[in-house]
CSV table of C-alpha atoms in Angstrom, one decimal:
chain,number,residue,atom,x,y,z
A,1,MET,CA,-8.7,-17.0,-138.0
A,2,ILE,CA,-5.8,-15.9,-135.8
A,3,THR,CA,-2.5,-15.2,-137.7
A,4,VAL,CA,0.7,-14.4,-135.9
A,5,THR,CA,4.4,-14.5,-136.8
A,6,ALA,CA,6.9,-16.7,-135.1
A,7,ASP,CA,8.5,-13.5,-133.6
A,8,GLU,CA,5.2,-12.5,-132.1
A,9,LEU,CA,4.4,-16.0,-130.7
A,10,PRO,CA,6.3,-15.6,-127.3
A,11,ARG,CA,4.2,-12.5,-126.5
A,12,PHE,CA,0.9,-14.2,-127.6
A,13,MET,CA,1.6,-17.4,-125.6
A,14,ALA,CA,2.3,-15.4,-122.5
A,15,CYS,CA,-0.4,-12.7,-123.0
A,16,ASN,CA,-3.4,-13.8,-125.1
A,17,GLY,CA,-5.2,-10.5,-124.4
A,18,SER,CA,-2.5,-8.3,-126.2
A,19,ARG,CA,-4.2,-9.2,-129.6
A,20,LEU,CA,-7.2,-7.2,-128.5
A,21,LEU,CA,-5.3,-3.9,-127.9
A,22,PRO,CA,-4.7,-1.5,-130.8
A,23,ALA,CA,-1.2,-0.5,-131.7
A,24,SER,CA,-0.3,2.7,-130.0
A,25,LEU,CA,2.2,3.7,-132.7
A,26,PRO,CA,2.7,3.1,-136.5
A,27,ALA,CA,5.1,0.2,-137.0
A,28,ALA,CA,7.7,2.3,-138.6
A,29,VAL,CA,8.3,4.3,-135.5
A,30,ALA,CA,9.5,1.3,-133.6
A,31,ASP,CA,12.5,0.8,-136.0
A,32,THR,CA,15.7,1.7,-134.3
A,33,LYS,CA,19.5,1.8,-135.2
A,34,ASP,CA,19.9,-1.5,-133.3
A,35,ARG,CA,17.2,-3.2,-135.4
A,36,ASP,CA,18.8,-1.9,-138.6
A,37,GLU,CA,22.2,-3.2,-137.6
A,38,GLY,CA,20.6,-6.6,-136.9
A,39,ILE,CA,18.9,-6.7,-140.3
A,40,ALA,CA,22.3,-5.9,-141.9
A,41,ALA,CA,24.1,-8.6,-139.9
A,42,HIS,CA,21.5,-11.1,-141.0
A,43,TRP,CA,22.0,-10.1,-144.6
A,44,VAL,CA,25.8,-10.6,-144.2
A,45,ALA,CA,25.3,-14.1,-142.7
A,46,VAL,CA,23.0,-15.2,-145.6
A,47,ALA,CA,25.3,-13.7,-148.2
A,48,VAL,CA,28.4,-15.5,-146.9
A,49,PHE,CA,26.6,-18.7,-146.2
A,50,ARG,CA,25.3,-18.8,-149.8
A,51,ASN,CA,28.8,-17.9,-151.1
A,52,ASP,CA,27.7,-14.7,-152.7
A,53,PHE,CA,30.5,-12.9,-151.0
A,54,THR,CA,33.4,-13.6,-148.6
A,55,VAL,CA,33.4,-11.8,-145.3
A,56,ASP,CA,36.3,-9.6,-146.3
A,57,GLU,CA,34.5,-8.5,-149.5
A,58,LEU,CA,31.6,-7.2,-147.5
A,59,ILE,CA,33.6,-5.0,-145.1
A,60,ASP,CA,32.7,-1.2,-145.8
A,61,ARG,CA,30.0,-2.4,-148.2
A,62,LYS,CA,26.5,-1.0,-147.7
A,63,ALA,CA,23.8,-3.6,-146.8
A,64,PRO,CA,20.4,-3.4,-148.7
A,65,ASN,CA,18.9,-1.5,-145.8
A,66,GLY,CA,21.6,1.2,-145.9
A,67,VAL,CA,23.7,0.2,-143.0
A,68,TYR,CA,27.4,0.0,-143.6
A,69,VAL,CA,29.1,-3.4,-142.8
A,70,THR,CA,31.9,-2.9,-140.3
A,71,VAL,CA,34.9,-5.1,-139.4
A,72,GLU,CA,33.3,-5.7,-136.0
A,73,MET,CA,30.0,-6.8,-137.6
A,74,VAL,CA,31.6,-9.4,-139.8
A,75,GLU,CA,33.6,-10.8,-136.9
A,76,PHE,CA,30.5,-11.3,-134.9
A,77,VAL,CA,28.6,-12.8,-137.9
A,78,GLN,CA,31.6,-15.2,-138.4
A,79,VAL,CA,31.1,-16.6,-134.9
A,80,TYR,CA,27.5,-17.6,-135.9
A,81,LEU,CA,28.6,-18.9,-139.3
A,82,ASP,CA,31.4,-21.0,-137.8
A,83,ALA,CA,28.9,-22.6,-135.4
A,84,ILE,CA,26.3,-23.6,-138.0
A,85,VAL,CA,29.0,-24.8,-140.6
A,86,ALA,CA,30.6,-27.0,-137.8
A,87,LEU,CA,27.4,-29.2,-137.5
A,88,GLU,CA,27.9,-32.8,-137.9
A,89,ARG,CA,28.3,-34.0,-141.5
A,90,GLY,CA,26.5,-36.8,-143.3
A,91,GLN,CA,23.2,-36.8,-145.1
A,92,ILE,CA,22.4,-33.3,-143.9
A,93,ALA,CA,20.0,-30.8,-145.4
A,94,SER,CA,21.0,-27.3,-144.4
A,95,GLU,CA,19.0,-24.2,-145.2
A,96,VAL,CA,19.2,-20.5,-144.2
A,97,GLU,CA,16.2,-18.1,-144.2
A,98,THR,CA,13.9,-21.0,-144.8
A,99,ASN,CA,10.1,-21.0,-144.7
A,100,THR,CA,8.8,-22.7,-141.6
A,101,SER,CA,5.2,-21.5,-141.6
A,102,PHE,CA,2.4,-23.8,-140.5
A,103,GLY,CA,-1.3,-23.7,-139.4
A,104,THR,CA,-4.8,-25.1,-139.7
A,105,ASP,CA,-8.1,-23.7,-140.9
A,106,GLN,CA,-8.3,-22.0,-137.5
A,107,PHE,CA,-4.8,-20.4,-137.1
A,108,ARG,CA,-1.6,-19.7,-138.9
A,109,VAL,CA,1.9,-19.1,-137.7
A,110,ASN,CA,4.1,-17.3,-140.4
A,111,ALA,CA,7.7,-18.2,-139.8
A,112,ARG,CA,11.1,-17.9,-141.5
A,113,ALA,CA,14.0,-19.5,-139.7
A,114,ASP,CA,17.6,-18.2,-139.7
A,115,HIS,CA,19.0,-21.7,-140.2
A,116,MET,CA,17.6,-25.2,-140.1
A,117,ALA,CA,19.5,-28.5,-140.7
A,118,TYR,CA,18.4,-32.1,-140.6
A,119,ASN,CA,20.7,-35.0,-140.4
A,120,ALA,CA,18.9,-38.1,-141.6
A,121,GLU,CA,21.6,-40.5,-140.4
A,122,THR,CA,21.4,-39.5,-136.8
A,123,GLY,CA,17.7,-38.3,-136.9
A,124,THR,CA,18.8,-34.9,-135.5
A,125,LEU,CA,17.1,-31.6,-136.3
A,126,TYR,CA,19.0,-28.4,-135.7
A,127,GLY,CA,17.3,-25.1,-135.4
A,128,ASP,CA,19.4,-21.9,-135.1
A,129,ASP,CA,18.5,-18.3,-134.3
A,130,PHE,CA,21.0,-15.5,-134.8
A,131,LYS,CA,20.6,-12.6,-132.3
A,132,TYR,CA,22.7,-9.6,-133.0
A,133,GLY,CA,21.4,-7.5,-130.1
A,134,TRP,CA,22.7,-7.1,-126.6
A,135,GLY,CA,19.7,-8.3,-124.6
A,136,ILE,CA,20.4,-11.9,-123.4
A,137,VAL,CA,18.1,-14.5,-124.9
A,138,GLU,CA,17.9,-18.1,-123.8
A,139,PRO,CA,16.9,-21.1,-126.0
A,140,GLN,CA,14.9,-22.9,-123.3
A,141,GLU,CA,11.1,-22.7,-124.0
A,142,HIS,CA,11.8,-20.1,-126.7
A,143,TRP,CA,8.5,-20.2,-128.6
A,144,THR,CA,10.0,-18.7,-131.8
A,145,LEU,CA,12.6,-21.5,-132.1
A,146,ILE,CA,9.9,-24.1,-131.1
A,147,ALA,CA,7.7,-22.7,-134.0
A,148,HIS,CA,10.5,-23.1,-136.5
A,149,ALA,CA,11.1,-26.7,-135.4
A,150,VAL,CA,7.3,-27.5,-135.6
A,151,GLY,CA,6.9,-25.9,-139.0
A,152,TYR,CA,10.0,-27.6,-140.4
A,153,CYS,CA,8.9,-31.0,-139.3
A,154,LEU,CA,5.3,-30.5,-140.6
A,155,THR,CA,6.3,-29.2,-144.0
A,156,ARG,CA,9.1,-31.7,-144.5
A,157,GLN,CA,7.1,-34.5,-142.9
A,158,ILE,CA,9.9,-35.7,-140.6
A,159,THR,CA,9.9,-37.1,-137.1
A,160,PRO,CA,13.4,-36.5,-135.7
A,161,ALA,CA,14.6,-38.3,-132.6
A,162,ARG,CA,16.5,-35.3,-131.3
A,163,ILE,CA,15.8,-31.6,-131.8
A,164,VAL,CA,18.6,-29.2,-130.9
A,165,LEU,CA,17.5,-25.5,-130.7
A,166,THR,CA,20.3,-22.9,-130.4
A,167,ILE,CA,20.6,-19.2,-129.8
A,168,HIS,CA,23.7,-17.6,-131.3
A,169,GLN,CA,24.4,-14.3,-129.5
A,170,PRO,CA,28.1,-13.3,-130.3
A,171,ARG,CA,28.1,-9.8,-128.9
A,172,PRO,CA,27.1,-9.9,-125.2
A,173,HIS,CA,29.1,-11.9,-122.6
A,174,HIS,CA,27.3,-15.0,-121.3
A,175,PRO,CA,28.8,-17.6,-118.9
A,176,GLU,CA,27.7,-20.4,-121.1
A,177,GLY,CA,29.2,-18.9,-124.2
A,178,LYS,CA,28.1,-17.3,-127.5
A,179,SER,CA,26.0,-20.2,-128.6
A,180,ARG,CA,23.6,-21.9,-126.1
A,181,SER,CA,21.5,-25.0,-127.0
A,182,TRP,CA,18.4,-26.7,-125.6
A,183,GLU,CA,17.8,-30.3,-126.7
A,184,ILE,CA,14.3,-31.9,-126.7
A,185,THR,CA,12.6,-35.0,-128.1
A,186,TYR,CA,10.0,-35.2,-130.8
A,187,ALA,CA,7.4,-36.0,-128.1
A,188,ASP,CA,8.5,-32.8,-126.3
A,189,LEU,CA,8.1,-30.8,-129.5
A,190,TYR,CA,4.7,-32.3,-130.3
A,191,GLU,CA,3.4,-31.5,-126.8
A,192,ARG,CA,4.4,-27.9,-127.4
A,193,TYR,CA,2.8,-27.8,-130.8
A,194,LEU,CA,-0.5,-28.9,-129.1
A,195,ARG,CA,-0.1,-25.9,-126.7
A,196,ILE,CA,0.4,-23.5,-129.6
A,197,ALA,CA,-2.6,-24.9,-131.4
A,198,ASN,CA,-4.8,-24.8,-128.3
A,199,THR,CA,-3.8,-21.2,-127.4
A,200,LEU,CA,-4.3,-19.9,-130.9
A,201,THR,CA,-7.6,-21.8,-131.4
A,202,ASN,CA,-9.1,-20.8,-128.0
A,203,PRO,CA,-7.2,-17.7,-126.7
A,204,SER,CA,-8.3,-16.0,-123.5
A,205,ASP,CA,-8.7,-12.2,-123.1
A,206,GLN,CA,-6.3,-12.0,-120.1
A,207,LEU,CA,-3.5,-9.4,-120.1
A,208,VAL,CA,-0.3,-10.7,-118.4
A,209,THR,CA,2.8,-8.5,-118.0
A,210,GLY,CA,6.4,-9.9,-118.1
A,211,ILE,CA,9.9,-8.8,-118.9
A,212,GLY,CA,10.3,-11.1,-121.8
A,213,HIS,CA,7.4,-10.0,-123.9
A,214,CYS,CA,6.1,-6.6,-122.9
A,215,GLY,CA,9.1,-4.7,-124.2
A,216,LYS,CA,8.2,-5.4,-127.8
A,217,CYS,CA,4.5,-5.3,-127.5
A,218,HIS,CA,2.7,-3.0,-130.1
A,219,ALA,CA,0.4,-1.7,-127.3
A,220,LEU,CA,2.8,-1.2,-124.4
A,221,ALA,CA,2.1,2.5,-124.1
A,222,THR,CA,-1.6,2.1,-123.7
A,223,CYS,CA,-1.8,-1.3,-121.9
A,224,PRO,CA,-3.7,-1.0,-118.6
A,225,ALA,CA,-1.9,-4.1,-117.1
A,226,ALA,CA,1.5,-2.5,-118.0
A,227,ARG,CA,0.4,0.8,-116.4
A,228,LYS,CA,-0.6,-1.0,-113.2
A,229,ALA,CA,2.7,-2.9,-113.2
A,230,ASN,CA,4.7,0.3,-113.6
A,231,MET,CA,2.9,1.9,-110.6
A,232,ASN,CA,3.7,-1.2,-108.6
A,233,ALA,CA,7.4,-0.9,-109.8
A,234,ILE,CA,7.5,2.7,-108.5
A,235,ASP,CA,6.2,1.5,-105.1
A,236,ALA,CA,8.9,-1.2,-105.0
A,237,SER,CA,11.6,1.3,-105.8
A,238,GLU,CA,10.6,3.5,-103.0
A,239,MET,CA,10.8,0.9,-100.2
A,240,ALA,CA,13.0,2.0,-97.3
A,241,TYR,CA,16.6,0.8,-97.7
A,242,SER,CA,18.5,-1.0,-94.9
A,243,ASP,CA,22.0,-2.4,-95.0
A,244,GLU,CA,21.2,-4.8,-92.2
A,245,ILE,CA,19.2,-7.2,-94.4
A,246,ASP,CA,20.2,-10.8,-94.7
A,247,ASN,CA,21.5,-12.4,-97.9
A,248,GLU,CA,18.2,-14.1,-98.8
A,249,THR,CA,16.3,-10.8,-98.5
A,250,LEU,CA,19.2,-9.0,-100.5
A,251,ALA,CA,18.7,-11.5,-103.4
A,252,PHE,CA,14.9,-11.1,-103.2
A,253,GLU,CA,15.1,-7.3,-103.4
A,254,LEU,CA,17.7,-7.4,-106.3
A,255,ASN,CA,15.3,-9.6,-108.3
A,256,THR,CA,12.4,-7.4,-107.5
A,257,LEU,CA,14.1,-4.2,-108.4
A,258,ARG,CA,15.6,-5.6,-111.6
A,259,ILE,CA,12.1,-6.6,-112.7
A,260,ALA,CA,10.8,-3.1,-111.8
A,261,GLN,CA,13.7,-1.5,-113.6
A,262,THR,CA,13.1,-3.4,-116.8
A,263,SER,CA,9.3,-2.7,-116.6
A,264,LEU,CA,9.8,1.0,-116.2
A,265,GLU,CA,12.5,1.2,-118.9
A,266,ASN,CA,10.2,-0.6,-121.4
A,267,ARG,CA,7.3,1.6,-120.5
A,268,LEU,CA,9.4,4.8,-120.8
A,269,ASP,CA,10.7,3.8,-124.2
A,270,ALA,CA,7.1,3.2,-125.5
A,271,LEU,CA,5.8,6.5,-124.0
A,272,GLU,CA,8.8,8.5,-125.4
A,273,GLU,CA,8.1,7.1,-128.9
A,274,MET,CA,4.4,8.0,-128.6
A,275,ALA,CA,5.4,11.6,-127.5
A,276,LYS,CA,7.8,12.0,-130.4
A,277,PHE,CA,5.1,10.8,-132.9
A,278,ARG,CA,2.5,13.2,-131.6
A,279,LEU,CA,4.9,16.1,-131.4
A,280,LYS,CA,5.9,15.5,-135.1
A,281,ALA,CA,2.2,15.4,-135.9
A,282,GLY,CA,1.8,18.9,-134.5
A,283,GLN,CA,0.2,18.1,-131.2
A,284,VAL,CA,1.3,19.6,-127.8
A,285,VAL,CA,2.8,17.5,-125.1
A,286,ASP,CA,3.4,19.9,-122.2
A,287,GLY,CA,7.1,20.3,-121.3
A,288,TYR,CA,8.4,18.3,-124.2
A,289,ALA,CA,9.8,19.1,-127.7
A,290,VAL,CA,11.4,17.2,-130.5
A,291,GLU,CA,15.1,18.0,-131.0
A,292,ILE,CA,16.9,16.9,-134.2
A,293,GLN,CA,20.0,14.9,-133.3
A,294,LEU,CA,23.1,15.1,-135.6
A,295,SER,CA,26.0,12.7,-136.0
A,296,ASN,CA,29.6,13.6,-135.9
A,297,THR,CA,30.8,15.4,-139.0
A,298,ASP,CA,31.7,12.8,-141.7
A,299,TRP,CA,32.5,12.7,-145.4
A,300,LYS,CA,29.6,12.6,-147.7
A,301,PRO,CA,28.8,9.3,-149.5
A,302,GLY,CA,31.2,8.6,-152.4
A,303,ILE,CA,34.0,10.7,-151.0
A,304,ASP,CA,37.1,8.3,-150.7
A,305,VAL,CA,40.9,8.7,-150.4
A,306,ALA,CA,41.5,8.8,-154.1
A,307,ILE,CA,39.0,11.6,-154.7
A,308,MET,CA,40.4,13.6,-151.8
A,309,GLN,CA,43.9,13.2,-153.1
A,310,ALA,CA,42.8,14.4,-156.5
A,311,LEU,CA,41.1,17.4,-155.0
A,312,THR,CA,43.6,18.4,-152.4
A,313,GLY,CA,46.9,16.9,-153.6
A,314,LYS,CA,47.3,15.3,-150.2
A,315,ASN,CA,47.3,11.6,-149.2
A,316,LEU,CA,44.7,11.4,-146.5
A,317,ALA,CA,44.9,7.7,-146.0
A,318,LYS,CA,45.4,6.6,-142.4
A,319,PRO,CA,47.3,3.3,-141.8
A,320,LYS,CA,45.2,1.0,-139.6
A,321,LEU,CA,46.2,-2.1,-137.7
A,322,VAL,CA,44.0,-5.1,-138.6
A,323,THR,CA,42.1,-6.9,-135.8
A,324,PRO,CA,43.6,-9.9,-134.1
A,325,LYS,CA,41.2,-12.2,-135.9
A,326,GLN,CA,42.1,-10.7,-139.3
A,327,ALA,CA,45.8,-11.1,-138.5
A,328,ILE,CA,45.2,-14.9,-137.9
A,329,LYS,CA,43.4,-15.1,-141.2
A,330,ALA,CA,46.4,-13.4,-142.9
A,331,GLY,CA,48.7,-16.1,-141.7
A,332,VAL,CA,50.0,-14.8,-138.4
A,333,SER,CA,50.2,-17.8,-135.9
A,334,GLU,CA,47.7,-17.9,-133.1
A,335,GLU,CA,50.5,-18.2,-130.6
A,336,VAL,CA,52.1,-14.9,-131.8
A,337,VAL,CA,48.7,-13.1,-131.8
A,338,LYS,CA,48.0,-14.5,-128.2
A,339,SER,CA,51.3,-13.1,-126.9
A,340,LEU,CA,50.6,-9.7,-128.4
A,341,THR,CA,47.0,-9.2,-127.4
A,342,GLU,CA,45.0,-8.8,-124.2
A,343,ARG,CA,41.5,-8.5,-122.8
A,344,ARG,CA,41.4,-5.5,-120.5
A,345,GLN,CA,39.1,-5.6,-117.5
A,346,THR,CA,36.5,-2.8,-117.9
A,347,GLY,CA,34.8,-3.3,-114.5
A,348,VAL,CA,32.9,-5.7,-112.3
A,349,LYS,CA,29.3,-6.7,-113.1
A,350,LEU,CA,26.8,-8.4,-110.9
A,351,VAL,CA,25.0,-11.1,-112.8
A,352,ARG,CA,22.0,-13.2,-111.9
A,353,VAL,CA,22.7,-17.0,-111.9
A,354,ASP,CA,19.6,-19.2,-111.8
A,355,ALA,CA,19.4,-22.7,-110.3
A,356,ASN,CA,19.8,-24.4,-113.7
A,357,THR,CA,23.0,-22.6,-114.4
A,358,LYS,CA,24.4,-23.3,-111.0
A,359,ALA,CA,23.7,-27.0,-111.4
A,360,GLN,CA,25.3,-27.2,-114.8
A,361,ARG,CA,28.5,-25.5,-113.4
A,362,LEU,CA,28.6,-28.0,-110.5
A,363,PHE,CA,27.7,-31.2,-112.2
A,364,GLY,CA,28.2,-30.5,-115.9
A,365,LYS,CA,25.7,-30.4,-118.7
A,366,GLU,CA,23.7,-33.5,-119.6
């Protein structure tokens, strides 16, 4: 029987053969600072949603995984919380970190959704996924969100008329905003459930590379398909440059090189992790060594202003202006805050706009 998690499902649906490749590194090596911050941010969201703490009470508190909660983190989390709390009212069942696992005697998908809500009055199911990272994620055909919706419907035995699946990503800029939704019908959801069931019941052995799923693959460093794609990417990057190309060719080359860049970056990250792991184990990787990186000098845990004043006789507290959002919460009018704040231009960035996005800008969303 094949068992996958909802987070692994996008990779499995795109590349069935990845299940046959052994992991190139122990799972713990893949953990990063970004991942730890994401786990802490999710903990903050759940704690506030369940009224265990207020957001202000969590600032400077250490999350269970050891990451300190910052002002910036709670502000980003608040964007997500505001969005899920603002869902239409009525006979609504709302749950965070809820079990949405499902399966048969031939496969199982283990899943835990960030937030699910069902409005029985309107027959609407909401599925929300909180992404704290910077990499843009879209809700359309997002297999993790689809799995949560499928599991929720099967375990609760409901057939909603509308399913609204939303990605909440408060940190990176996106032309469509911090929260982006994809609406489907129950028939659409059922058709995708059948695809999941068929793929997990009768998987192929084919290896398929792609930007969306290769980066988090357990076997990226040793995958033969990824190795071939990287060699092709190097070929693409070495094509002769000409400033006489037309705009259509320019767009094509930009797309090609962006794909090549992402492929190479993903592969490089995987190989660097493999090299560090082998060097720590005492193996020799010619031309490379492990260097311990240190943070900036900081006070040891437990050292605060009161202790320093008692030890040194000096008040080392530093006055700090609160953020604009905190000022509004403290009672300062939004008009005053708006007149005293600004968003500075930090540069110009070229962004790719697909046909869907262009159409929505021209004609509006359905």
